[in-house]
Coordinates of N, CA and C in Angstrom, one line a residue:
Chain A
Q135 N 6.9 -23.4 5.0 CA 7.8 -22.3 4.6 C 7.4 -21.8 3.3
V136 N 7.6 -20.5 3.0 CA 7.3 -19.9 1.8 C 8.1 -20.5 0.7
Q137 N 7.5 -20.8 -0.4 CA 8.2 -21.3 -1.6 C 7.6 -20.8 -2.8
L138 N 8.4 -20.5 -3.8 CA 7.9 -20.2 -5.2 C 8.7 -21.2 -6.1
V139 N 7.9 -22.1 -6.7 CA 8.5 -23.1 -7.6 C 8.1 -22.8 -9.0
Q140 N 9.1 -22.6 -9.9 CA 8.9 -22.2 -11.3 C 9.0 -23.4 -12.2
S141 N 8.4 -23.3 -13.4 CA 8.4 -24.4 -14.4 C 9.8 -24.5 -15.0
G142 N 10.0 -25.5 -15.7 CA 11.4 -25.9 -16.2 C 11.8 -25.1 -17.4
A143 N 13.1 -25.3 -17.7 CA 13.7 -24.6 -18.8 C 13.0 -24.8 -20.1
E144 N 13.1 -23.7 -21.0 CA 12.4 -23.7 -22.3 C 13.4 -23.3 -23.3
V145 N 13.2 -23.9 -24.5 CA 14.0 -23.5 -25.7 C 12.9 -23.1 -26.8
K146 N 13.0 -21.9 -27.3 CA 12.1 -21.4 -28.2 C 12.8 -20.8 -29.4
K147 N 12.0 -20.8 -30.5 CA 12.5 -20.1 -31.8 C 12.1 -18.7 -31.8
P148 N 12.9 -17.8 -32.5 CA 12.5 -16.4 -32.6 C 11.1 -16.3 -33.1
G149 N 10.4 -15.3 -32.5 CA 9.0 -15.1 -33.0 C 8.0 -15.9 -32.2
A150 N 8.4 -16.9 -31.5 CA 7.5 -17.7 -30.7 C 7.2 -17.0 -29.3
S151 N 6.3 -17.7 -28.6 CA 5.9 -17.2 -27.2 C 6.4 -18.2 -26.2
V152 N 6.5 -17.8 -25.0 CA 6.9 -18.6 -23.8 C 6.0 -18.3 -22.7
K153 N 5.6 -19.3 -21.9 CA 4.8 -19.0 -20.7 C 5.4 -19.8 -19.5
V154 N 5.8 -19.0 -18.6 CA 6.5 -19.5 -17.4 C 5.5 -19.5 -16.2
S155 N 5.5 -20.6 -15.4 CA 4.6 -20.6 -14.3 C 5.4 -20.5 -13.0
C156 N 4.7 -20.1 -11.9 CA 5.3 -19.8 -10.6 C 4.3 -20.2 -9.6
K157 N 4.5 -21.4 -8.9 CA 3.5 -21.9 -8.0 C 4.0 -21.5 -6.6
A158 N 3.1 -20.9 -5.9 CA 3.3 -20.4 -4.5 C 2.8 -21.3 -3.5
S159 N 3.5 -21.5 -2.4 CA 3.0 -22.3 -1.2 C 3.6 -21.7 0.0
G160 N 3.0 -22.0 1.2 CA 3.4 -21.6 2.5 C 2.9 -20.2 2.9
Y161 N 2.1 -19.6 2.1 CA 1.5 -18.3 2.5 C 0.2 -18.2 1.6
T162 N -0.6 -17.1 2.0 CA -1.8 -16.8 1.3 C -1.5 -16.1 0.0
F163 N -1.7 -16.8 -1.1 CA -1.3 -16.3 -2.4 C -1.8 -15.0 -2.8
T164 N -3.1 -14.7 -2.4 CA -3.7 -13.5 -2.7 C -3.3 -12.3 -1.9
S165 N -2.5 -12.5 -0.9 CA -2.1 -11.4 0.0 C -0.8 -10.7 -0.3
Y166 N -0.1 -11.1 -1.4 CA 1.1 -10.5 -1.8 C 1.2 -10.4 -3.3
D167 N 1.9 -9.3 -3.7 CA 2.1 -9.1 -5.2 C 3.1 -10.2 -5.7
I168 N 3.1 -10.4 -7.0 CA 4.1 -11.2 -7.6 C 4.8 -10.3 -8.6
N169 N 6.1 -10.2 -8.5 CA 7.0 -9.5 -9.5 C 7.7 -10.5 -10.4
W170 N 8.0 -10.1 -11.6 CA 8.8 -10.9 -12.5 C 10.0 -10.1 -12.9
V171 N 11.1 -10.7 -12.8 CA 12.5 -10.1 -13.0 C 13.3 -11.1 -13.9
R172 N 14.0 -10.5 -14.9 CA 14.8 -11.4 -15.7 C 16.3 -11.0 -15.6
Q173 N 17.1 -12.0 -16.0 CA 18.6 -11.7 -15.9 C 19.3 -12.5 -17.0
A174 N 19.8 -11.8 -17.9 CA 20.6 -12.4 -19.0 C 21.9 -12.9 -18.4
T175 N 22.6 -13.8 -19.0 CA 23.8 -14.4 -18.5 C 24.9 -13.4 -18.3
G176 N 25.4 -13.3 -17.0 CA 26.4 -12.4 -16.7 C 26.0 -10.9 -16.6
Q177 N 24.6 -10.7 -16.7 CA 24.1 -9.3 -16.6 C 23.3 -9.1 -15.3
G178 N 22.8 -7.9 -15.2 CA 22.1 -7.5 -14.0 C 20.6 -7.9 -14.1
L179 N 19.9 -7.4 -13.1 CA 18.5 -7.7 -12.9 C 17.6 -6.7 -13.6
E180 N 16.6 -7.2 -14.3 CA 15.7 -6.3 -15.1 C 14.2 -6.6 -14.7
W181 N 13.5 -5.6 -14.1 CA 12.1 -5.9 -13.8 C 11.2 -5.8 -15.0
M182 N 10.3 -6.8 -15.0 CA 9.4 -6.8 -16.2 C 8.0 -6.3 -15.8
G183 N 7.5 -6.7 -14.6 CA 6.2 -6.2 -14.3 C 5.7 -6.9 -13.0
W184 N 4.5 -6.5 -12.5 CA 4.0 -7.0 -11.3 C 2.5 -7.3 -11.5
M185 N 2.0 -8.2 -10.6 CA 0.7 -8.6 -10.6 C 0.2 -8.7 -9.2
K186 N -1.0 -8.2 -8.9 CA -1.7 -8.4 -7.6 C -2.7 -9.5 -7.8
P187 N -2.3 -10.7 -7.2 CA -3.2 -11.9 -7.4 C -4.6 -11.7 -6.9
N188 N -4.8 -10.8 -5.9 CA -6.2 -10.5 -5.5 C -6.8 -9.5 -6.4
G189 N -7.5 -9.9 -7.4 CA -8.1 -9.0 -8.3 C -7.4 -9.0 -9.7
G190 N -6.2 -9.4 -9.8 CA -5.5 -9.5 -11.0 C -4.9 -8.3 -11.6
N191 N -4.9 -7.2 -10.9 CA -4.3 -5.9 -11.4 C -2.8 -6.2 -11.8
T192 N -2.4 -5.5 -12.9 CA -1.0 -5.7 -13.4 C -0.4 -4.3 -13.7
G193 N 0.9 -4.3 -13.7 CA 1.7 -3.2 -14.2 C 2.9 -3.7 -14.9
Y194 N 3.3 -3.0 -16.0 CA 4.4 -3.5 -16.8 C 5.5 -2.5 -16.9
A195 N 6.7 -2.9 -17.0 CA 7.8 -2.0 -17.3 C 7.6 -1.5 -18.8
Q196 N 7.9 -0.3 -19.1 CA 7.6 0.3 -20.4 C 8.3 -0.6 -21.5
K197 N 9.4 -1.1 -21.2 CA 10.2 -1.8 -22.2 C 9.4 -3.1 -22.7
F198 N 8.5 -3.6 -21.8 CA 7.9 -4.9 -22.1 C 6.4 -4.7 -22.4
Q199 N 5.9 -3.4 -22.3 CA 4.5 -3.2 -22.6 C 4.1 -3.7 -24.0
G200 N 3.0 -4.5 -24.0 CA 2.5 -5.0 -25.2 C 3.1 -6.3 -25.6
R201 N 4.1 -6.8 -24.9 CA 4.8 -8.0 -25.3 C 4.7 -9.0 -24.1
V202 N 4.4 -8.6 -22.9 CA 4.3 -9.5 -21.8 C 2.9 -9.4 -21.2
T203 N 2.5 -10.6 -20.7 CA 1.2 -10.7 -20.1 C 1.3 -11.5 -18.8
L204 N 0.9 -10.9 -17.7 CA 0.9 -11.6 -16.4 C -0.5 -12.0 -16.0
T205 N -0.6 -13.2 -15.6 CA -1.9 -13.7 -15.2 C -1.8 -14.6 -14.0
R206 N -2.9 -15.1 -13.5 CA -2.8 -16.0 -12.3 C -4.0 -16.9 -12.3
N207 N -3.8 -18.0 -11.5 CA -4.9 -18.9 -11.2 C -4.9 -19.1 -9.7
T208 N -5.9 -18.4 -9.1 CA -5.8 -18.3 -7.6 C -6.2 -19.7 -7.0
S209 N -6.9 -20.5 -7.7 CA -7.4 -21.8 -7.2 C -6.2 -22.8 -7.0
I210 N -5.1 -22.5 -7.8 CA -3.9 -23.4 -7.6 C -2.7 -22.5 -7.2
S211 N -2.9 -21.3 -6.8 CA -1.9 -20.4 -6.2 C -0.7 -20.3 -7.2
T212 N -1.0 -20.1 -8.5 CA 0.0 -20.0 -9.5 C -0.1 -18.8 -10.3
A213 N 1.1 -18.2 -10.5 CA 1.2 -17.0 -11.4 C 1.9 -17.4 -12.7
Y214 N 1.6 -16.6 -13.7 CA 2.1 -16.9 -15.1 C 2.7 -15.7 -15.7
M215 N 3.8 -15.9 -16.5 CA 4.3 -14.8 -17.2 C 4.5 -15.3 -18.7
E216 N 3.8 -14.6 -19.6 CA 3.9 -15.0 -21.0 C 4.6 -13.8 -21.8
L217 N 5.6 -14.2 -22.5 CA 6.3 -13.2 -23.3 C 6.2 -13.6 -24.8
N218 N 5.8 -12.7 -25.6 CA 5.6 -12.9 -27.0 C 6.7 -12.4 -27.9
S219 N 6.6 -12.8 -29.2 CA 7.6 -12.2 -30.2 C 9.0 -12.3 -29.7
L220 N 9.4 -13.5 -29.3 CA 10.7 -13.7 -28.7 C 11.8 -13.4 -29.7
R221 N 12.9 -12.9 -29.2 CA 14.1 -12.6 -29.9 C 15.3 -13.1 -29.1
S222 N 16.4 -13.2 -29.8 CA 17.6 -13.8 -29.1 C 17.9 -13.0 -27.8
E223 N 17.7 -11.7 -27.8 CA 18.0 -10.9 -26.6 C 17.1 -11.3 -25.4
D224 N 16.1 -12.0 -25.6 CA 15.2 -12.5 -24.5 C 15.8 -13.7 -23.8
T225 N 16.9 -14.2 -24.3 CA 17.5 -15.4 -23.6 C 18.0 -14.9 -22.3
A226 N 17.4 -15.5 -21.2 CA 17.7 -15.1 -19.9 C 17.1 -16.1 -18.9
V227 N 17.5 -15.9 -17.6 CA 16.8 -16.6 -16.5 C 15.7 -15.6 -16.0
Y228 N 14.5 -16.2 -16.0 CA 13.3 -15.4 -15.5 C 12.9 -15.9 -14.1
Y229 N 12.8 -14.9 -13.2 CA 12.4 -15.1 -11.8 C 11.0 -14.5 -11.5
C230 N 10.3 -15.3 -10.7 CA 9.2 -14.6 -10.0 C 9.6 -14.4 -8.6
A231 N 9.0 -13.4 -8.0 CA 9.3 -13.0 -6.6 C 8.1 -12.5 -5.9
R232 N 8.0 -12.8 -4.6 CA 6.9 -12.3 -3.8 C 7.2 -10.8 -3.4
G233 N 6.3 -10.0 -3.8 CA 6.5 -8.5 -3.5 C 5.7 -8.1 -2.3
I234 N 6.4 -7.3 -1.5 CA 5.7 -6.6 -0.3 C 5.7 -5.1 -0.6
R235 N 4.6 -4.6 -1.1 CA 4.5 -3.2 -1.6 C 4.9 -2.3 -0.4
V236 N 4.4 -2.5 0.8 CA 4.5 -1.5 1.8 C 6.0 -1.4 2.2
R237 N 6.8 -2.4 1.9 CA 8.3 -2.3 2.2 C 9.1 -2.1 0.9
G238 N 8.4 -2.3 -0.2 CA 9.1 -2.0 -1.4 C 10.1 -3.1 -1.7
V239 N 9.8 -4.4 -1.4 CA 10.8 -5.4 -1.5 C 10.2 -6.7 -2.1
N240 N 11.1 -7.5 -2.6 CA 10.8 -8.9 -3.0 C 11.5 -9.8 -2.0
D241 N 10.8 -10.5 -1.1 CA 11.4 -11.2 0.0 C 11.6 -12.7 -0.3
Y242 N 10.9 -13.3 -1.2 CA 11.1 -14.6 -1.6 C 11.1 -14.7 -3.1
W243 N 12.0 -15.5 -3.6 CA 12.2 -15.6 -5.1 C 12.1 -17.1 -5.5
G244 N 11.6 -17.3 -6.7 CA 11.6 -18.6 -7.3 C 13.0 -19.0 -7.7
Q245 N 13.2 -20.2 -8.1 CA 14.5 -20.7 -8.4 C 15.0 -20.2 -9.8
G246 N 14.1 -19.7 -10.6 CA 14.5 -19.2 -11.9 C 14.2 -20.2 -13.0
T247 N 13.9 -19.7 -14.2 CA 13.6 -20.5 -15.3 C 14.4 -20.0 -16.5
L248 N 15.3 -20.8 -17.0 CA 16.1 -20.4 -18.2 C 15.3 -20.5 -19.5
V249 N 15.1 -19.4 -20.2 CA 14.5 -19.4 -21.5 C 15.6 -19.1 -22.5
T250 N 15.7 -20.0 -23.4 CA 16.7 -19.8 -24.5 C 16.0 -19.6 -25.8
V251 N 16.3 -18.5 -26.5 CA 15.7 -18.2 -27.8 C 16.8 -18.4 -28.9
S252 N 16.6 -19.4 -29.7 CA 17.6 -19.7 -30.7 C 16.9 -20.4 -31.9
S253 N 17.4 -20.0 -33.1 CA 16.9 -20.6 -34.3 C 17.6 -22.0 -34.6
Chain B
D29 N 11.5 6.7 -16.1 CA 12.0 5.6 -15.2 C 13.1 6.2 -14.3
I30 N 13.1 5.7 -13.1 CA 14.1 6.0 -12.2 C 15.4 5.1 -12.4
V31 N 16.5 5.8 -12.7 CA 17.7 5.1 -13.0 C 18.5 5.0 -11.7
M32 N 19.0 3.8 -11.5 CA 19.8 3.5 -10.3 C 21.3 3.2 -10.7
T33 N 22.2 4.0 -10.2 CA 23.6 3.9 -10.6 C 24.4 3.4 -9.4
Q34 N 25.1 2.3 -9.5 CA 25.9 1.8 -8.5 C 27.4 2.0 -8.8
S35 N 28.1 2.1 -7.7 CA 29.6 2.2 -7.8 C 30.3 1.7 -6.6
P36 N 31.4 1.0 -6.7 CA 32.1 0.7 -8.0 C 31.4 -0.5 -8.7
D37 N 31.9 -0.8 -9.9 CA 31.4 -2.0 -10.5 C 31.9 -3.3 -9.8
S38 N 33.1 -3.2 -9.3 CA 33.6 -4.3 -8.5 C 34.6 -3.8 -7.5
L39 N 34.8 -4.6 -6.4 CA 35.8 -4.2 -5.4 C 36.3 -5.5 -4.8
A40 N 37.6 -5.4 -4.4 CA 38.3 -6.5 -3.7 C 38.7 -6.0 -2.4
V41 N 38.3 -6.8 -1.4 CA 38.5 -6.4 0.0 C 39.1 -7.5 0.8
S42 N 40.0 -7.2 1.7 CA 40.6 -8.3 2.5 C 39.6 -8.8 3.5
L43 N 39.8 -10.1 3.9 CA 38.9 -10.7 4.9 C 39.0 -9.8 6.2
G44 N 37.9 -9.5 6.7 CA 37.8 -8.8 8.0 C 37.8 -7.3 7.8
E45 N 38.0 -6.8 6.6 CA 38.0 -5.4 6.3 C 36.6 -5.0 5.8
R46 N 36.4 -3.6 5.7 CA 35.2 -3.0 5.4 C 35.0 -2.9 3.9
A47 N 33.8 -3.2 3.4 CA 33.4 -3.1 2.0 C 32.2 -2.0 2.0
T48 N 32.4 -1.1 1.0 CA 31.3 -0.1 0.9 C 30.9 0.0 -0.5
I49 N 29.6 0.0 -0.7 CA 29.0 0.1 -2.1 C 28.0 1.2 -2.1
N50 N 28.1 2.0 -3.2 CA 27.2 3.2 -3.3 C 26.2 3.0 -4.4
C51 N 25.1 3.7 -4.1 CA 23.9 3.6 -5.1 C 23.3 5.0 -5.1
K52 N 23.1 5.5 -6.4 CA 22.5 6.8 -6.5 C 21.3 6.6 -7.4
S53 N 20.2 7.3 -7.0 CA 19.0 7.2 -7.8 C 18.8 8.6 -8.6
S54 N 18.2 8.5 -9.8 CA 18.0 9.7 -10.6 C 17.0 10.7 -10.0
Q55 N 16.2 10.2 -9.1 CA 15.3 11.1 -8.4 C 15.1 10.5 -7.0
S56 N 14.6 11.3 -6.1 CA 14.4 10.9 -4.7 C 13.4 9.7 -4.6
V57 N 13.7 8.7 -3.8 CA 12.9 7.6 -3.5 C 12.3 7.7 -2.1
L58 N 12.3 8.9 -1.6 CA 11.7 9.1 -0.2 C 10.2 9.4 -0.3
Y59 N 9.4 8.5 0.3 CA 8.0 8.8 0.3 C 7.7 9.8 1.5
S60 N 7.1 10.9 1.2 CA 6.9 11.9 2.2 C 5.7 11.4 3.2
S61 N 4.8 10.6 2.7 CA 3.7 10.2 3.5 C 4.1 9.4 4.7
N62 N 5.1 8.6 4.5 CA 5.6 7.7 5.7 C 7.1 7.9 6.0
N63 N 7.7 8.9 5.3 CA 9.1 9.2 5.6 C 10.0 7.9 5.4
K64 N 9.7 7.1 4.4 CA 10.5 5.9 4.2 C 11.1 6.0 2.8
N65 N 12.4 5.6 2.7 CA 13.1 5.5 1.5 C 12.8 4.1 0.9
Y66 N 12.3 4.1 -0.3 CA 11.9 2.8 -1.0 C 13.2 2.3 -1.7
L67 N 14.2 1.9 -0.9 CA 15.4 1.5 -1.4 C 15.8 0.2 -0.7
A68 N 16.1 -0.8 -1.5 CA 16.4 -2.1 -0.9 C 17.8 -2.6 -1.5
W69 N 18.4 -3.5 -0.7 CA 19.7 -4.1 -1.2 C 19.5 -5.6 -1.2
Y70 N 20.1 -6.2 -2.2 CA 20.1 -7.7 -2.4 C 21.5 -8.2 -2.6
Q71 N 21.7 -9.4 -2.2 CA 22.9 -10.2 -2.5 C 22.6 -11.3 -3.4
Q72 N 23.4 -11.5 -4.4 CA 23.2 -12.7 -5.3 C 24.5 -13.4 -5.5
K73 N 24.4 -14.7 -5.2 CA 25.6 -15.6 -5.4 C 25.3 -16.4 -6.7
P74 N 26.4 -16.9 -7.3 CA 26.3 -17.5 -8.6 C 25.3 -18.7 -8.6
G75 N 24.4 -18.7 -9.6 CA 23.4 -19.8 -9.7 C 22.3 -19.7 -8.8
Q76 N 22.2 -18.6 -8.0 CA 21.1 -18.5 -7.0 C 20.3 -17.2 -7.3
P77 N 19.0 -17.2 -6.9 CA 18.2 -15.9 -7.0 C 18.8 -14.9 -6.0
P78 N 18.4 -13.7 -6.2 CA 18.8 -12.6 -5.2 C 18.2 -12.9 -3.8
K79 N 18.9 -12.4 -2.8 CA 18.5 -12.6 -1.4 C 18.4 -11.2 -0.8
L80 N 17.2 -10.9 -0.2 CA 17.0 -9.6 0.4 C 17.8 -9.4 1.6
L81 N 18.6 -8.2 1.7 CA 19.4 -7.9 2.8 C 18.8 -6.7 3.6
I82 N 18.5 -5.7 2.9 CA 18.1 -4.4 3.6 C 16.9 -3.8 2.9
Y83 N 15.9 -3.3 3.6 CA 14.8 -2.5 3.0 C 14.7 -1.2 3.7
W84 N 13.9 -0.3 3.1 CA 13.7 1.0 3.7 C 15.1 1.7 3.9
A85 N 16.0 1.4 3.1 CA 17.4 1.9 3.0 C 18.3 1.4 4.2
S86 N 17.7 1.2 5.4 CA 18.5 0.9 6.5 C 18.0 -0.2 7.5
S87 N 16.9 -0.8 7.1 CA 16.3 -1.8 8.0 C 16.8 -3.2 7.5
R88 N 17.4 -3.9 8.4 CA 17.9 -5.2 8.1 C 16.8 -6.3 8.1
E89 N 16.8 -7.1 7.0 CA 15.9 -8.2 6.9 C 16.2 -9.2 8.0
S90 N 15.2 -9.9 8.5 CA 15.3 -10.9 9.5 C 16.3 -12.0 9.1
G91 N 17.3 -12.3 10.0 CA 18.2 -13.4 9.7 C 19.5 -12.9 9.0
V92 N 19.5 -11.6 8.6 CA 20.7 -11.1 7.9 C 21.8 -10.7 9.0
P93 N 23.0 -11.1 8.8 CA 24.0 -10.8 9.9 C 24.2 -9.3 10.0
D94 N 24.5 -8.9 11.3 CA 24.5 -7.4 11.5 C 25.8 -6.7 11.0
R95 N 26.7 -7.5 10.3 CA 27.8 -6.8 9.6 C 27.3 -6.1 8.4
F96 N 26.1 -6.4 7.9 CA 25.5 -5.7 6.8 C 24.7 -4.5 7.3
S97 N 24.9 -3.3 6.8 CA 24.1 -2.2 7.2 C 23.9 -1.3 6.0
G98 N 22.8 -0.6 6.0 CA 22.5 0.4 4.9 C 22.3 1.8 5.5
S99 N 22.6 2.7 4.7 CA 22.4 4.1 5.1 C 22.0 5.0 3.9
G100 N 21.7 6.2 4.2 CA 21.4 7.2 3.1 C 19.9 7.6 3.0
S101 N 19.6 8.6 2.3 CA 18.3 9.1 2.1 C 18.1 9.9 0.8
G102 N 16.9 9.9 0.3 CA 16.7 10.7 -0.9 C 17.2 10.1 -2.2
T103 N 18.4 10.4 -2.5 CA 19.0 9.9 -3.8 C 20.3 9.2 -3.6
D104 N 20.9 9.2 -2.4 CA 22.2 8.6 -2.2 C 22.2 7.6 -1.1
F105 N 22.7 6.4 -1.4 CA 22.6 5.3 -0.5 C 23.9 4.5 -0.4
T106 N 24.1 3.8 0.7 CA 25.3 3.0 0.9 C 25.0 1.7 1.6
L107 N 25.6 0.7 1.0 CA 25.6 -0.6 1.7 C 27.0 -0.9 2.3
T108 N 27.1 -1.2 3.5 CA 28.4 -1.4 4.2 C 28.4 -2.8 4.7
I109 N 29.5 -3.5 4.4 CA 29.8 -4.8 5.1 C 31.0 -4.5 6.0
S110 N 30.7 -4.6 7.3 CA 31.7 -4.0 8.3 C 33.0 -4.9 8.4
S111 N 32.8 -6.2 8.2 CA 33.9 -7.1 8.3 C 33.7 -8.2 7.3
L112 N 34.3 -8.1 6.2 CA 34.0 -9.0 5.1 C 34.4 -10.5 5.4
Q113 N 33.4 -11.4 5.2 CA 33.6 -12.8 5.4 C 33.7 -13.5 4.0
A114 N 34.3 -14.7 4.0 CA 34.4 -15.4 2.7 C 33.0 -15.6 2.1
E115 N 32.0 -15.9 2.9 CA 30.7 -16.1 2.3 C 30.0 -14.9 1.8
D116 N 30.6 -13.7 1.9 CA 30.0 -12.5 1.4 C 30.4 -12.2 0.0
V117 N 31.2 -13.1 -0.6 CA 31.6 -12.9 -2.0 C 30.3 -13.1 -2.8
A118 N 30.0 -12.1 -3.6 CA 28.7 -12.1 -4.3 C 28.6 -10.8 -5.1
V119 N 27.5 -10.7 -5.8 CA 27.1 -9.4 -6.5 C 26.0 -8.8 -5.7
Y120 N 26.1 -7.5 -5.5 CA 25.1 -6.8 -4.7 C 24.4 -5.8 -5.5
Y121 N 23.1 -5.7 -5.4 CA 22.2 -4.9 -6.2 C 21.4 -4.0 -5.2
C122 N 21.3 -2.7 -5.6 CA 20.3 -1.9 -5.0 C 19.0 -1.9 -5.9
Q123 N 17.9 -1.6 -5.3 CA 16.6 -1.6 -6.0 C 15.7 -0.5 -5.5
Q124 N 15.0 0.2 -6.3 CA 14.0 1.2 -5.8 C 12.7 0.7 -6.2
D125 N 11.7 1.0 -5.3 CA 10.3 0.6 -5.6 C 9.4 1.9 -5.3
Y126 N 10.0 3.0 -5.6 CA 9.2 4.3 -5.4 C 8.3 4.5 -6.6
R127 N 8.8 4.3 -7.8 CA 8.0 4.4 -9.0 C 8.4 3.3 -10.0
G128 N 7.5 2.3 -10.2 CA 8.0 1.1 -10.9 C 9.0 0.4 -10.0
L129 N 9.8 -0.3 -10.6 CA 10.8 -1.1 -9.8 C 12.1 -1.1 -10.7
T130 N 13.2 -0.6 -10.3 CA 14.4 -0.7 -11.0 C 15.6 -1.1 -10.1
F131 N 16.6 -1.7 -10.7 CA 17.8 -2.2 -10.1 C 19.0 -1.4 -10.5
G132 N 20.0 -1.3 -9.6 CA 21.3 -0.9 -10.0 C 22.0 -1.9 -10.9
G133 N 23.1 -1.6 -11.4 CA 23.8 -2.5 -12.3 C 24.6 -3.6 -11.6
G134 N 24.7 -3.5 -10.3 CA 25.4 -4.5 -9.5 C 26.8 -4.2 -9.2
T135 N 27.3 -4.6 -8.1 CA 28.7 -4.5 -7.6 C 29.2 -5.8 -7.2
K136 N 30.3 -6.3 -7.8 CA 30.8 -7.6 -7.5 C 31.9 -7.4 -6.4
V137 N 31.7 -8.2 -5.3 CA 32.6 -8.1 -4.2 C 33.4 -9.4 -4.2
E138 N 34.7 -9.2 -4.1 CA 35.7 -10.3 -4.1 C 36.7 -10.2 -2.9
I139 N 37.4 -11.2 -2.7 CA 38.4 -11.2 -1.6 C 39.7 -10.8 -2.2
K140 N 40.4 -9.9 -1.5 CA 41.7 -9.4 -2.0 C 42.8 -10.4 -1.5

């Protein structure tokens, strides 16, 4: 069965960086996009960017341009999201999701990773 | 960026009654090349990731109960729950994937 398993919760200080991993299983990793979406407590969903594991092409939401980097390691079917220059407003649950571009959807989601930014 | 506006922010519906959620996009999300609206609906329960319900505005994802239906085209869309069940209590989001990817602000559905 398709699964996306994310790394555990992180606590970071303002100005630091965080790298969240998302390990895919149950499907061919390079055949689907990976989207990253975050959600602050009690708030809505915010898209950060996408990556095409086959080739590594990426696209970022304007809000996060220059501060987020999406990468992957196809040998272990794992995608990564690194966010730099953290501030308190970045405290949120970060999700990876499998994207199907032709349908414009994210059909499977990771369990989420809580990133807390606090001094 | 395409802005997605949902209404209402919340609604309370009696069990077995109909729930209707609206979503409006700031520009059309209809792809002329395939005549598909790149509009999806998700359900999110507390402590869980979103779950895909509807894609292409009106196509139900496999395994989703048929009481959930989507309609609309261009810029105006609706998610309808025909007969609300207790397990449908959740926040519902619309999402466009026409240009970038953006979500509506969410609609919280509760039992009256």
